Amino acid sequence: MITFEHPLSERVRNFLRIEYLFKRFQDEIVCSDSVWAHHLALATLFDIMECAARAELKLDILQELERQKQMMVQNRDRQSALLLQEDLKQVAQGLLGIQQKFGQHLRENEWLMAIKQRMLVPGGTSPFDVPSYYYWQQRPFEERKADLQNWIRTLMPTYDAISVLLSILRKNSREVNCFAKHGNYQHPSLAQNIHMLSIEVDEADKVIPEVSANKYFTHIRFLAVSDERLRGSQLDQDIRFKMIMSSFDPVVE
């Protein structure tokens, strides 16, 4: 089975993008000692800087953390709620402990910002263009890895907080087995507290869901997978799938 997550708010959309980038960064520095894996990790670090630079992001995270803590207080007789409340407190403290603007220490590093600009030029980081970067790439794997971990360290509280919130979102869910006739499915209006839809399909069906959702109705259209086009053709066959409705609130209506 393969699951496609579809955010229903700009806040969740930003959270999912940032989570994706942090996970990609971690895989790139851990799973391979290749110079090119670290090159991609550095490019991903720059993507994280841009994706999470919005001034309101920190406030959005802290507001949702506080809202979740208040809900946990109402359920403090449950051991799981107490543990989650402690996690919420720790990540909030970690986020508040970072006083500077997100990624400010990286923006003040002239060498890193020069590499960032050169990466925008096709082939712009070749050895003769940026010999200092080529020298860094020749350093031992462990030294390069330590540099990358040091550069991302002050960004991690943002990722930790988002991870806790997305874990809550994914757990507060309700599953519905659905049937798309001729590749189309319509659902009545969703409850206002639904923040994400997940569509789970059999990988063998080789389909991609296209979701249109608002307060009036939800339409899911299945497209055939294509190696030549980003958006495949409309599917005409019937598809069985699972729709998962997720919310930051304890109960999904």
Tab-separated table of C-alpha atoms in Angstrom:
chain	number	residue	atom	x	y	z
A	1	MET	CA	0.000	0.000	0.000
A	2	ILE	CA	1.056	3.572	-0.647
A	3	THR	CA	-0.304	6.637	1.174
A	4	PHE	CA	-0.670	10.119	-0.319
A	5	GLU	CA	-1.101	12.937	2.217
A	6	HIS	CA	-3.063	16.017	1.152
A	7	PRO	CA	-2.959	19.067	3.497
A	8	LEU	CA	-6.133	21.123	3.793
A	9	SER	CA	-4.539	24.265	5.246
A	10	GLU	CA	-1.488	26.389	4.534
A	11	ARG	CA	-0.162	25.662	8.028
A	12	VAL	CA	-0.185	21.890	7.508
A	13	ARG	CA	1.220	22.324	3.997
A	14	ASN	CA	4.226	24.185	5.442
A	15	PHE	CA	4.670	21.621	8.218
A	16	LEU	CA	4.739	18.728	5.729
A	17	ARG	CA	7.224	20.462	3.445
A	18	ILE	CA	9.587	21.215	6.312
A	19	GLU	CA	9.308	17.659	7.652
A	20	TYR	CA	10.093	16.301	4.166
A	21	LEU	CA	13.206	18.470	3.844
A	22	PHE	CA	14.574	17.636	7.299
A	23	LYS	CA	14.080	13.902	6.705
A	24	ARG	CA	15.810	14.202	3.336
A	25	PHE	CA	18.726	16.031	4.933
A	26	GLN	CA	19.116	13.369	7.614
A	27	ASP	CA	19.058	10.547	5.068
A	28	GLU	CA	21.653	12.283	2.908
A	29	ILE	CA	24.215	12.670	5.696
A	30	VAL	CA	23.606	9.292	7.340
A	31	CYS	CA	22.923	6.817	4.534
A	32	SER	CA	25.978	7.507	2.410
A	33	ASP	CA	29.553	8.748	2.824
A	34	SER	CA	29.533	9.980	-0.783
A	35	VAL	CA	30.689	13.518	-1.548
A	36	TRP	CA	27.581	13.897	-3.709
A	37	ALA	CA	25.273	12.866	-0.867
A	38	HIS	CA	26.784	15.683	1.200
A	39	HIS	CA	26.449	18.064	-1.731
A	40	LEU	CA	22.730	17.234	-1.846
A	41	ALA	CA	22.533	17.586	1.944
A	42	LEU	CA	23.940	21.096	1.719
A	43	ALA	CA	21.468	21.970	-1.045
A	44	THR	CA	18.678	20.596	1.165
A	45	LEU	CA	19.925	22.737	4.069
A	46	PHE	CA	19.532	25.804	1.873
A	47	ASP	CA	16.012	24.643	0.917
A	48	ILE	CA	15.146	24.352	4.618
A	49	MET	CA	16.372	27.910	5.193
A	50	GLU	CA	14.050	29.224	2.501
A	51	CYS	CA	11.063	27.026	3.327
A	52	ALA	CA	11.037	27.831	7.047
A	53	ALA	CA	12.118	31.474	6.895
A	54	ARG	CA	8.594	32.894	7.135
A	55	ALA	CA	8.386	35.059	10.256
A	56	GLU	CA	4.941	33.741	11.238
A	57	LEU	CA	6.042	30.098	11.234
A	58	LYS	CA	7.438	30.125	14.764
A	59	LEU	CA	4.282	31.816	16.059
A	60	ASP	CA	2.085	29.287	14.230
A	61	ILE	CA	3.982	26.405	15.833
A	62	LEU	CA	3.951	27.891	19.337
A	63	GLN	CA	0.223	28.661	19.142
A	64	GLU	CA	-0.617	25.107	18.130
A	65	LEU	CA	1.710	23.691	20.808
A	66	GLU	CA	-0.032	25.801	23.449
A	67	ARG	CA	-3.469	24.745	22.202
A	68	GLN	CA	-2.425	21.103	22.379
A	69	LYS	CA	-1.057	21.561	25.907
A	70	GLN	CA	-4.381	23.019	27.036
A	71	MET	CA	-6.235	20.029	25.594
A	72	MET	CA	-3.819	17.661	27.347
A	73	VAL	CA	-4.496	19.394	30.674
A	74	GLN	CA	-8.154	18.458	30.298
A	75	ASN	CA	-7.129	14.804	29.946
A	76	ARG	CA	-4.294	14.743	32.483
A	77	ASP	CA	-5.688	11.657	34.215
A	78	ARG	CA	-4.473	9.622	31.250
A	79	GLN	CA	-0.835	8.543	31.328
A	80	SER	CA	-0.410	8.964	27.577
A	81	ALA	CA	-1.728	12.528	27.815
A	82	LEU	CA	0.776	13.323	30.558
A	83	LEU	CA	3.657	12.001	28.447
A	84	LEU	CA	2.492	13.994	25.426
A	85	GLN	CA	2.116	17.098	27.544
A	86	GLU	CA	5.762	16.754	28.594
A	87	ASP	CA	6.836	16.361	24.945
A	88	LEU	CA	4.886	19.498	24.038
A	89	LYS	CA	6.522	21.403	26.879
A	90	GLN	CA	10.027	20.321	25.877
A	91	VAL	CA	9.716	21.191	22.195
A	92	ALA	CA	8.122	24.545	23.042
A	93	GLN	CA	11.010	25.358	25.371
A	94	GLY	CA	13.500	24.323	22.710
A	95	LEU	CA	11.844	26.598	20.161
A	96	LEU	CA	11.668	29.539	22.576
A	97	GLY	CA	15.348	29.022	23.407
A	98	ILE	CA	16.343	30.054	19.873
A	99	GLN	CA	16.352	33.846	20.019
A	100	GLN	CA	17.755	34.627	16.592
A	101	LYS	CA	15.902	34.564	13.282
A	102	PHE	CA	15.580	31.108	11.724
A	103	GLY	CA	18.846	30.259	9.953
A	104	GLN	CA	20.484	33.568	10.889
A	105	HIS	CA	23.787	31.893	11.795
A	106	LEU	CA	23.887	30.384	8.297
A	107	ARG	CA	23.111	33.689	6.598
A	108	GLU	CA	26.014	35.274	8.485
A	109	ASN	CA	28.407	32.633	7.102
A	110	GLU	CA	29.818	34.283	3.978
A	111	TRP	CA	31.253	31.011	2.643
A	112	LEU	CA	27.934	29.160	2.898
A	113	MET	CA	26.010	31.978	1.280
A	114	ALA	CA	28.490	32.039	-1.598
A	115	ILE	CA	27.980	28.289	-2.114
A	116	LYS	CA	24.204	28.817	-1.962
A	117	GLN	CA	24.408	31.366	-4.787
A	118	ARG	CA	26.710	29.177	-6.886
A	119	MET	CA	24.250	26.267	-6.600
A	120	LEU	CA	21.731	28.366	-8.519
A	121	VAL	CA	24.073	28.305	-11.531
A	122	PRO	CA	24.108	25.041	-13.555
A	123	GLY	CA	27.493	23.459	-12.811
A	124	GLY	CA	28.344	26.503	-10.713
A	125	THR	CA	30.059	24.541	-7.943
A	126	SER	CA	32.618	22.836	-10.192
A	127	PRO	CA	36.171	22.729	-8.750
A	128	PHE	CA	37.521	25.591	-10.859
A	129	ASP	CA	34.526	27.816	-9.994
A	130	VAL	CA	34.671	27.322	-6.221
A	131	PRO	CA	38.016	25.733	-5.235
A	132	SER	CA	37.312	26.240	-1.516
A	133	TYR	CA	34.157	24.137	-1.835
A	134	TYR	CA	36.088	21.478	-3.748
A	135	TYR	CA	38.631	21.445	-0.904
A	136	TRP	CA	35.803	20.932	1.633
A	137	GLN	CA	34.505	18.014	-0.432
A	138	GLN	CA	37.919	16.314	-0.218
A	139	ARG	CA	37.904	16.364	3.571
A	140	PRO	CA	37.186	13.101	5.444
A	141	PHE	CA	33.563	11.985	5.564
A	142	GLU	CA	33.292	12.389	9.339
A	143	GLU	CA	34.533	15.994	9.179
A	144	ARG	CA	32.038	16.910	6.479
A	145	LYS	CA	29.260	15.174	8.409
A	146	ALA	CA	30.200	17.081	11.578
A	147	ASP	CA	30.039	20.377	9.681
A	148	LEU	CA	26.590	19.576	8.302
A	149	GLN	CA	25.289	18.552	11.721
A	150	ASN	CA	26.701	21.731	13.251
A	151	TRP	CA	25.075	23.927	10.605
A	152	ILE	CA	21.634	22.400	11.116
A	153	ARG	CA	21.797	22.172	14.918
A	154	THR	CA	19.996	25.430	15.738
A	155	LEU	CA	17.299	24.607	13.167
A	156	MET	CA	16.399	21.307	14.842
A	157	PRO	CA	14.037	22.739	17.509
A	158	THR	CA	11.721	23.805	14.680
A	159	TYR	CA	11.777	20.305	13.218
A	160	ASP	CA	11.277	18.669	16.640
A	161	ALA	CA	8.207	20.812	17.325
A	162	ILE	CA	6.705	20.155	13.895
A	163	SER	CA	7.342	16.422	14.293
A	164	VAL	CA	5.356	16.326	17.542
A	165	LEU	CA	2.472	18.257	15.983
A	166	LEU	CA	2.347	16.080	12.873
A	167	SER	CA	2.433	12.974	15.069
A	168	ILE	CA	-0.650	14.273	16.883
A	169	LEU	CA	-2.329	15.074	13.568
A	170	ARG	CA	-1.718	11.616	12.133
A	171	LYS	CA	-2.947	9.868	15.284
A	172	ASN	CA	-6.170	11.884	15.494
A	173	SER	CA	-7.699	10.255	12.452
A	174	ARG	CA	-10.679	8.345	11.169
A	175	GLU	CA	-10.482	5.826	8.331
A	176	VAL	CA	-13.176	5.210	5.722
A	177	ASN	CA	-13.100	2.476	3.088
A	178	CYS	CA	-14.152	4.023	-0.210
A	179	PHE	CA	-14.961	3.090	-3.782
A	180	ALA	CA	-14.184	5.338	-6.757
A	181	LYS	CA	-16.428	4.502	-9.694
A	182	HIS	CA	-14.641	5.054	-12.992
A	183	GLY	CA	-11.798	6.658	-11.038
A	184	ASN	CA	-13.990	9.335	-9.419
A	185	TYR	CA	-15.154	9.734	-5.820
A	186	GLN	CA	-17.164	12.487	-4.171
A	187	HIS	CA	-17.670	12.960	-0.442
A	188	PRO	CA	-20.039	15.346	1.360
A	189	SER	CA	-18.505	18.374	3.056
A	190	LEU	CA	-15.841	17.547	5.606
A	191	ALA	CA	-16.008	18.656	9.226
A	192	GLN	CA	-14.327	22.025	9.762
A	193	ASN	CA	-11.702	20.491	12.020
A	194	ILE	CA	-10.250	18.206	9.333
A	195	HIS	CA	-6.740	19.425	8.538
A	196	MET	CA	-5.410	16.647	6.299
A	197	LEU	CA	-6.702	13.913	4.025
A	198	SER	CA	-4.648	10.787	3.367
A	199	ILE	CA	-5.456	8.503	0.468
A	200	GLU	CA	-4.207	4.920	0.755
A	201	VAL	CA	-4.176	2.846	-2.430
A	202	ASP	CA	-2.767	-0.472	-3.536
A	203	GLU	CA	0.590	0.172	-5.187
A	204	ALA	CA	-0.295	-2.470	-7.790
A	205	ASP	CA	-3.117	-0.244	-9.057
A	206	LYS	CA	-0.489	2.260	-10.323
A	207	VAL	CA	-2.667	5.296	-9.687
A	208	ILE	CA	-2.198	8.769	-8.206
A	209	PRO	CA	-5.048	10.584	-6.408
A	210	GLU	CA	-5.851	14.190	-7.283
A	211	VAL	CA	-7.757	15.835	-4.437
A	212	SER	CA	-10.047	18.878	-4.534
A	213	ALA	CA	-11.476	19.667	-1.115
A	214	ASN	CA	-13.371	22.572	0.410
A	215	LYS	CA	-16.156	23.132	2.949
A	216	TYR	CA	-18.825	22.079	0.445
A	217	PHE	CA	-17.510	18.830	-1.003
A	218	THR	CA	-14.473	16.622	-1.570
A	219	HIS	CA	-13.656	15.244	-4.988
A	220	ILE	CA	-10.945	12.619	-5.496
A	221	ARG	CA	-9.940	11.813	-9.053
A	222	PHE	CA	-7.539	8.963	-9.801
A	223	LEU	CA	-4.953	9.351	-12.559
A	224	ALA	CA	-2.847	6.677	-14.197
A	225	VAL	CA	0.872	6.764	-13.351
A	226	SER	CA	2.934	8.090	-16.255
A	227	ASP	CA	6.698	8.123	-16.821
A	228	GLU	CA	6.335	10.782	-19.504
A	229	ARG	CA	3.902	13.295	-18.002
A	230	LEU	CA	3.647	14.788	-14.529
A	231	ARG	CA	-0.100	14.387	-14.618
A	232	GLY	CA	-1.306	11.100	-16.072
A	233	SER	CA	-4.576	10.482	-17.870
A	234	GLN	CA	-7.906	10.187	-16.095
A	235	LEU	CA	-8.545	6.609	-14.951
A	236	ASP	CA	-11.714	4.918	-16.189
A	237	GLN	CA	-11.642	1.821	-13.979
A	238	ASP	CA	-13.083	1.390	-10.489
A	239	ILE	CA	-10.685	1.801	-7.575
A	240	ARG	CA	-11.005	0.728	-3.953
A	241	PHE	CA	-9.076	2.910	-1.539
A	242	LYS	CA	-8.964	4.100	2.044
A	243	MET	CA	-9.544	7.747	2.979
A	244	ILE	CA	-8.037	8.898	6.276
A	245	MET	CA	-9.312	12.154	7.774
A	246	SER	CA	-6.908	13.716	10.267
A	247	SER	CA	-7.270	16.585	12.721
A	248	PHE	CA	-5.292	18.397	15.415
A	249	ASP	CA	-8.374	18.014	17.594
A	250	PRO	CA	-8.884	14.872	19.714
A	251	VAL	CA	-12.017	13.685	17.909
A	252	VAL	CA	-12.677	13.821	14.169
A	253	GLU	CA	-16.387	14.311	13.503
